[in-house]
CSV table of C-alpha atoms in Angstrom, one decimal:
chain,number,residue,atom,x,y,z
E,9,GLY,CA,25.0,16.2,23.5
E,10,GLY,CA,21.6,14.4,24.0
E,11,LEU,CA,20.4,10.4,23.6
E,12,LEU,CA,20.8,8.5,20.7
E,13,ASN,CA,17.7,6.3,20.4
E,14,THR,CA,17.1,3.8,17.4
E,15,ALA,CA,13.8,1.5,16.4
E,16,THR,CA,13.3,-1.1,13.9
E,17,GLN,CA,10.1,-0.9,14.1
E,18,CYS,CA,7.3,2.3,15.0
E,19,LYS,CA,4.9,4.4,13.8
E,20,ILE,CA,5.8,8.4,14.4
E,21,ILE,CA,3.1,10.6,14.3
E,22,VAL,CA,3.0,14.1,13.5
E,23,GLY,CA,-0.2,15.5,12.3
E,24,VAL,CA,-0.6,16.2,9.0
E,25,ALA,CA,0.8,19.9,9.1
E,26,GLY,CA,3.2,18.8,11.3
E,27,LEU,CA,6.9,19.8,10.0
E,28,SER,CA,7.7,22.4,7.3
E,29,ALA,CA,9.1,21.1,3.7
E,30,ALA,CA,12.7,22.1,5.2
E,31,GLN,CA,12.4,19.7,8.5
E,32,LEU,CA,11.3,17.0,6.1
E,33,ALA,CA,14.0,17.2,3.9
E,34,LYS,CA,16.5,16.8,6.7
E,35,ILE,CA,15.2,13.3,8.0
E,36,THR,CA,16.9,10.1,7.1
E,37,PHE,CA,15.4,6.8,7.5
E,38,THR,CA,17.5,3.5,7.0
E,39,GLY,CA,17.6,2.3,4.3
E,40,TYR,CA,16.0,5.1,1.9
E,41,ILE,CA,16.8,8.6,0.2
E,42,PRO,CA,17.3,11.2,2.5
E,43,GLY,CA,13.7,13.3,3.5
E,44,ALA,CA,10.4,12.2,4.4
E,45,SER,CA,6.5,13.1,3.8
E,46,ILE,CA,3.5,13.0,5.9
E,47,THR,CA,0.3,10.7,5.2
E,48,ALA,CA,-3.0,11.7,5.3
E,49,SER,CA,-3.5,10.3,8.4
E,50,GLY,CA,-0.2,12.7,9.9
E,51,GLU,CA,2.1,9.6,10.0
E,52,LEU,CA,5.8,10.2,9.1
E,53,VAL,CA,7.1,7.7,6.4
E,54,PRO,CA,10.4,7.6,4.7
E,55,PHE,CA,10.3,9.9,1.2
E,56,VAL,CA,9.6,7.3,-1.5
E,57,ASN,CA,7.9,7.9,-4.9
E,58,ALA,CA,4.1,7.3,-4.2
E,59,TYR,CA,1.3,7.4,-7.2
E,60,PHE,CA,-2.3,7.8,-5.4
E,61,SER,CA,-5.5,6.6,-6.8
E,62,THR,CA,-7.4,9.0,-9.0
E,63,GLY,CA,-11.1,7.3,-8.2
E,64,SER,CA,-12.7,3.8,-8.0
E,65,VAL,CA,-11.2,2.8,-10.8
E,66,ALA,CA,-9.3,-0.2,-12.0
E,67,PRO,CA,-5.5,-0.2,-10.1
E,68,ASN,CA,-3.7,-2.1,-13.1
E,69,VAL,CA,-4.5,0.2,-15.0
E,70,LEU,CA,-1.1,2.8,-15.1
E,71,THR,CA,-3.0,5.9,-15.8
E,72,ASN,CA,-5.4,5.1,-12.4
E,73,TRP,CA,-2.3,6.5,-10.5
E,74,LYS,CA,-1.1,10.5,-10.2
E,75,THR,CA,1.6,11.3,-8.6
E,76,GLU,CA,-0.3,14.3,-6.6
E,77,ARG,CA,-3.5,13.2,-4.1
E,78,ASP,CA,-5.6,15.6,-6.4
E,79,GLY,CA,-5.4,13.4,-9.4
E,80,THR,CA,-2.9,15.5,-11.0
E,81,GLY,CA,0.8,14.8,-12.0
E,82,THR,CA,2.6,12.1,-13.6
E,83,SER,CA,1.4,8.3,-13.6
E,84,PRO,CA,4.2,5.6,-13.3
E,85,ALA,CA,6.0,3.9,-16.2
E,86,ASN,CA,5.6,0.6,-15.0
E,87,PHE,CA,4.2,-1.6,-11.6
E,88,THR,CA,7.7,-2.7,-11.5
E,89,SER,CA,10.4,0.2,-9.6
E,90,GLY,CA,9.2,-0.4,-6.2
E,91,VAL,CA,7.1,2.8,-5.2
E,92,PHE,CA,4.2,2.6,-3.2
E,93,PHE,CA,0.8,3.1,-4.3
E,94,VAL,CA,-2.0,4.7,-1.7
E,95,ILE,CA,-5.2,4.0,-2.2
E,96,GLN,CA,-6.9,6.9,-0.7
E,97,ASN,CA,-10.4,7.5,1.6
E,98,THR,CA,-13.7,7.0,-1.1
E,99,HIS,CA,-11.7,5.1,-3.1
E,100,THR,CA,-13.1,1.7,-4.3
E,101,MET,CA,-10.5,0.5,-6.5
E,102,THR,CA,-11.0,-2.7,-8.7
E,103,THR,CA,-9.1,-5.0,-10.5
E,104,SER,CA,-10.2,-5.9,-14.1
E,105,ALA,CA,-7.2,-8.1,-15.0
E,106,ASN,CA,-4.6,-9.5,-13.0
E,107,TRP,CA,-1.8,-7.0,-11.3
E,108,SER,CA,1.2,-7.5,-10.1
E,109,VAL,CA,3.6,-5.1,-7.9
E,110,SER,CA,7.4,-5.6,-7.7
E,111,GLY,CA,10.6,-3.2,-7.0
E,112,THR,CA,12.6,-3.5,-3.9
E,113,ASN,CA,10.6,-1.5,-1.0
E,114,SER,CA,7.5,-1.3,-3.3
E,115,LYS,CA,4.2,-0.9,-1.5
E,116,VAL,CA,0.6,-1.1,-2.2
E,117,TRP,CA,-1.2,0.5,0.6
E,118,ILE,CA,-5.1,1.2,1.9
E,119,GLU,CA,-5.5,4.1,3.8
E,120,SER,CA,-8.3,4.6,5.8
E,121,GLY,CA,-11.6,4.2,4.4
E,122,GLY,CA,-9.6,3.2,0.7
E,123,SER,CA,-10.9,-0.3,-0.7
E,124,LEU,CA,-9.3,-2.6,-3.0
E,125,VAL,CA,-11.4,-5.5,-4.2
E,126,ALA,CA,-9.2,-8.3,-6.3
E,127,ASN,CA,-11.8,-9.7,-8.7
E,128,ASN,CA,-7.8,-10.8,-10.6
E,129,PRO,CA,-5.6,-11.8,-8.3
E,130,ILE,CA,-2.7,-9.3,-7.2
E,131,SER,CA,0.7,-10.2,-7.5
E,132,LEU,CA,3.1,-8.9,-4.6
E,133,ALA,CA,6.8,-9.5,-5.3
E,134,ALA,CA,8.4,-10.5,-2.3
E,135,SER,CA,10.4,-7.1,-1.2
E,136,SER,CA,6.7,-5.8,-1.4
E,137,THR,CA,4.2,-4.8,1.6
E,138,LEU,CA,0.7,-5.2,1.2
E,139,GLN,CA,-0.5,-2.0,4.1
E,140,ILE,CA,-3.8,-1.8,5.1
E,141,GLU,CA,-4.5,0.6,7.7
E,142,ASP,CA,-7.6,0.7,10.5
E,143,ASN,CA,-11.0,1.3,8.6
E,144,GLY,CA,-9.4,0.3,5.1
E,145,THR,CA,-10.7,-2.7,3.1
E,146,TYR,CA,-9.5,-6.1,0.9
E,147,ILE,CA,-11.9,-8.2,-0.6
E,148,HIS,CA,-10.4,-11.2,-2.0
E,149,ASN,CA,-12.1,-12.4,-4.8
E,150,ASN,CA,-10.3,-14.8,-7.1
E,151,THR,CA,-8.5,-18.1,-6.9
E,152,GLY,CA,-5.0,-17.1,-7.4
E,153,THR,CA,-2.8,-18.8,-5.1
E,154,PRO,CA,-2.4,-16.5,-2.3
E,155,ALA,CA,1.2,-17.6,-1.0
E,156,SER,CA,2.5,-16.9,-4.4
E,157,THR,CA,0.2,-13.3,-5.2
E,158,ILE,CA,-1.3,-10.9,-2.4
E,159,PHE,CA,0.4,-12.9,0.0
E,160,ALA,CA,3.9,-13.0,-1.5
E,161,GLY,CA,5.2,-10.3,0.2
E,162,THR,CA,4.9,-8.9,3.6
E,163,GLU,CA,1.9,-7.7,5.0
E,164,ASN,CA,1.0,-5.4,7.6
E,165,PHE,CA,-2.6,-4.7,8.6
E,166,GLY,CA,-3.9,-2.2,10.9
E,167,SER,CA,-6.0,-4.1,14.2
E,168,LYS,CA,-9.2,-2.8,13.0
E,169,SER,CA,-8.6,-2.8,9.0
E,170,ASN,CA,-10.4,-5.4,6.8
E,171,PHE,CA,-9.9,-8.3,5.1
E,172,ILE,CA,-12.7,-10.1,3.4
E,173,ILE,CA,-12.6,-13.4,1.5
E,174,ASN,CA,-15.1,-14.0,-1.1
E,175,ASN,CA,-13.3,-16.2,-3.0
E,176,TRP,CA,-10.4,-18.5,-2.5
E,177,VAL,CA,-8.1,-20.9,-4.3
E,178,ASN,CA,-10.0,-23.7,-2.9
E,179,ASN,CA,-11.4,-26.0,0.0
E,180,ASN,CA,-8.3,-27.4,0.8
E,181,THR,CA,-5.9,-24.1,1.1
E,182,ALA,CA,-5.4,-22.5,4.9
E,183,PHE,CA,-5.4,-19.0,5.3
E,184,THR,CA,-1.6,-18.7,5.0
E,185,THR,CA,-0.1,-18.8,8.8
E,186,GLY,CA,1.3,-15.9,10.4
E,187,VAL,CA,-0.7,-13.0,8.5
């Protein structure tokens, strides 16, 4: 026997080399395919298709994302398949055109030390998440309507993350309630 505990929100930190591949394959998160992975910060997360930034390049270009952190692997076929787009530490990605991310459970994830500069609107679907880790930075520098672009999905900001507004839709639009 043992205790069965459930939670709806939490972070599980196991360390970067905390579990073997065989152990990770046995973990199941509700609503995700079986398996888990460990982020660069040591957080245990559901196994998902993830693409990593390849440098300080435009996020709206498919070839600027790869399946491996070292810039190797394959690029996504589109931005609509419900995958994670992870901006890595030391990378500052700056939009060169509008960027739309959609698909169930899709996520734009800015890791600690990573930055995303939105010179053009970044549109997230209602089922998408914008996640900014502590010491990660998002710079809003466009006049897209926030409620239908960057704040259209779910926001998950670390308490020490940075959200900088250099340009906004107009002087009459308040910062989104509940963010």
